[in-house]
Amino acid sequence: MQKPDLSLQYRLMLPLAVVLLAVMAYPLIFSAWISLHDYRLTRLTDVQFRGWQNYLGLIENQQFWTAITNTMTFVVGAVSMEFVLGFSLALLLHRVRRFQNFYRAILLSPMFITPIAVGLMFRFLLNIQLGVIPHYLDKIGIYVDWFGIDLALFSLMLIDTWQWTPFMLLMLLAGLESLPKAPFEAARVDGASPWLIFRRITLPMMRPVILVALIIRGLDAFKVFEYVYAITRGGPGDSTETILFHIYKVGFRFFRMGEAASMAYVLIVITLILVTALYWSMKRR
Amino acid sequence: MPKITLENIQKKFGKNTVLDGIDLELGEGEFTVLVGPSGCGKTTLLRLIAGLDQVSAGKILIGDRDVTRLEPRERDIAMVFQNYALYPHMSVYENMSFGLKARGVDAGEVKRRVIQVAEMLGIEILLNRKPKELSGGQQQRVAIGRAVVRDPSLFLFDEPLSNLDAKLRTEMRTELLKLHRELHATTVYVTHDQEEAMSMGDRIVVLNDGVIQQRGTPRDIYFHPVNLLVAGFIGSPSMNMLHGKISGDRFASLDGAIVVETKNLPDGDVILGIRPEDIHQPADLTAEQHGCVLNCRIDVIELLGARAIITLIVVGVELRAVIEERYLKGISEGSDLIVVFDPDRFHFFDAVTGRRLNRDRFDEEQGIDG
C-alpha cells in the first residue's frame, strides 16, 4: 500500500495556522511584550523597557484592586442569581409538556439581544427621572435610585441576570432532560421524598452540567463591559468600575498600554486560577 | 408476605388501551412470572403495581391495603430494573443503604443489614466501589441487594437478566431462585423469555395485547395451552402448527400429509399443534402409540449437544422436531426419516378463534370451555 502523503495534511492546515498565528498568537505575544514596557500611544517613539515594573506597580494600585473587587462581586452575585433562577425554572419546565416550545422561546429571548442594547434599554427603564420602573415604583411609595452609589453594581447584576438566566436555563434544562430516568424511579421506589431525590440524586447527577454552566457563565461575567459602558461608565465614583472597563480606560482613554496589558495578563491568571479551583472542587466530590 | 390482588386493572395512554380488565391474585410468598411478547403490557402492569404509573381504572391491593393511589414509597415494595438503575454517583454501600436511610432506619442497623445482604450475595468486597467499576453481573447483584436489604412486602423484577450474557443469565436465574426460597417473598417477575418463565415461576401469567391469555403453573401452561397464542409462545423451538379439517372424527391436514382419528371434536377448520419433542423415532414408542407414521425428508440438522433440532419436510410442509443425538447416526441433511406421533399429545385449536378444542382432565379441572 502506498504511504499516505503526510505533507498534504500539513499543507491543508497551513492557511488556518497562519490565520490563527496572525489573530491569536501575534496579539498575545505582542501584548506580553507591551506589558513589559512603558508603552504609551502618545509616546510611541519613546518606548522604555520596564521589566516587571508594570506588574509590581499593580500591587500598590488601589484602582486596580477596586476594579477586581467590583468584578468579583459582580461575577459571584450575578452568576449565583442566574444559577438559582435558571435551575428553578429548569426544574419547573422540565415537567411541563404543554406549550413547551412557546414558553421556552419566550424565556430564551433575552439571550438573543446584543448586550449593549440591553444596557441602553435598562439605562432608560431604570433611570430615576425618565424610567418607567422608578415611575411606577414611586406611585406605590417606593423610591429607588437604581444607579445610585449603593445600588448601581447590584442593578448591573440584575441586568446581567435578566439577560443571561436563559442561558443557564437552557444548559440546565438540557442537562435534566439527558439524565437517565431509571435512578429517579428507583429512588421513588426506595422510599425517597422529592426533596431527598433532589438533594441526593438530581444535584449530584447534574454536577458536571452545573460545573460547565457555572464556568461558562463565570468567565463570561468576568468580561462584563457593555452594561458598564452603556450605563454607568464605572460610576458613581468607581463603584461599578469592573476590571475590563478599567483596563479599557487605562489603555484606550489614558493610552497607557503597557500598564493595561499587564492588568490584562493578571486578569488571565486570576481567571485561570478560579476556573481551575472551581473545576477541581466540583470534580473531587 | 401479603398477597397481591389486582382488580379489573385498566391502563390507557391517550386513546391507546395498554391493559384491559386485568384480574389477578398473587399468592403469599409466590413467585409469579408475567410473560408475553414485546409490547404486551407486562412491564406496564409491573409499573402499575410499583406505583410508578397510575392505573386508569381498577384497584390494587397489597394484603388488605388499597394502594391504588399511593406513591411508590408508601407501598413497601422493592423493584429491580432491567438496566439496574443504580445511583451512578454513589458507592455500592450507599446504593444499598439509600432506601433504608430514606426510611429513617438508624445508622447501626443500616450497616448491619447492608453487610449481611452483601455477604449473602457475595458482594461484600465491592461495597466501596462505584457502579461504573462493576461488571454487568456485579451490578445486577447490587441491584438485587438494594431490593433485598429493605425487606419489603413485595419484590418486583423487570426483566432483570436480559442485559446479561447467556452463561451469567443461567447462573443468576439459579441464584434468584435460591434467594426466593430463602426469603419466601411474594415476587412478580417480568420477562419476555419463555424459558426463564418456565424455569423460575411458581405460576406463570401469559399476557398478550394487554389481556391475560392464561395463568397457571409452568406445567399447565406448557402441556395445556388454552389458545394458539400461548401454544406458539411457550416452548422452544415453538410448536408445529398444521392447518387442517375435522370431519366425522377424522382430522386431515390440508396437504394430506397427516390423517388421524379424533374423538368428540366438532367438525370444521382446525389447527393441529405438535410440540417438536412429541415427534419421535419409531423405536421410542410402543406400537399402540403409533397413531400416525410419516415419511419425511431431513432439511436441516441443528446439533445442540445431547439433542438436535431437525427440520423435516413432509409434502411441502415444514415440521421441526427435537430428537436425541444418538438417532443422528446414519442420517444426514437430505436423507429420509420415518417419524411417529402419539395422537394423545396432539393439541387441536379452532382455526377461527384460536381456542383449544380437545379437552382433557386438566381442562375439566380448570373449568376451561372446549
Short mmCIF file of C-alpha atoms in Angstrom, two decimals, chain A residues 182-194 196-197 200-201 204-205, chain B residues 47 51-52 72-73 77 79 81 83 85 87 89-90 98-99 102-103 146 150:
data_model
loop_
_atom_site.label_atom_id
_atom_site.label_comp_id
_atom_site.label_asym_id
_atom_site.label_seq_id
_atom_site.Cartn_x
_atom_site.Cartn_y
_atom_site.Cartn_z
CA ALA A 182 -34.32 4.88 35.95
CA PRO A 183 -32.34 6.07 39.02
CA PHE A 184 -35.15 8.52 39.81
CA GLU A 185 -37.73 5.77 39.61
CA ALA A 186 -35.50 3.55 41.74
CA ALA A 187 -35.29 6.32 44.33
CA ARG A 188 -39.07 6.73 44.36
CA VAL A 189 -39.48 3.01 44.95
CA ASP A 190 -36.69 3.13 47.54
CA GLY A 191 -38.85 5.48 49.58
CA ALA A 192 -37.15 8.83 48.99
CA SER A 193 -39.13 12.06 49.30
CA PRO A 194 -39.00 14.56 46.40
CA LEU A 196 -34.29 13.86 49.17
CA ILE A 197 -34.35 12.85 45.49
CA ARG A 200 -29.13 13.09 46.73
CA ILE A 201 -29.90 12.16 43.11
CA PRO A 204 -25.08 15.03 42.18
CA MET A 205 -26.06 13.68 38.77
CA ARG B 47 -45.02 -0.35 36.91
CA GLY B 51 -46.89 2.88 41.61
CA LEU B 52 -44.54 4.40 39.03
CA PRO B 72 -44.34 4.09 45.37
CA ARG B 73 -42.64 4.96 48.67
CA ILE B 77 -42.18 -2.65 47.59
CA MET B 79 -38.02 -3.23 42.39
CA PHE B 81 -34.90 -2.68 36.99
CA ASN B 83 -30.88 -1.65 33.38
CA ALA B 85 -30.89 1.75 37.75
CA TYR B 87 -27.25 5.55 41.52
CA HIS B 89 -22.52 8.70 41.84
CA MET B 90 -22.88 6.50 44.93
CA PHE B 98 -30.10 4.67 50.41
CA GLY B 99 -33.58 3.18 50.82
CA ALA B 102 -34.62 7.37 53.37
CA ARG B 103 -36.92 5.46 55.72
CA ARG B 146 -30.55 -2.94 47.18
CA ARG B 150 -35.12 -3.26 52.51
#
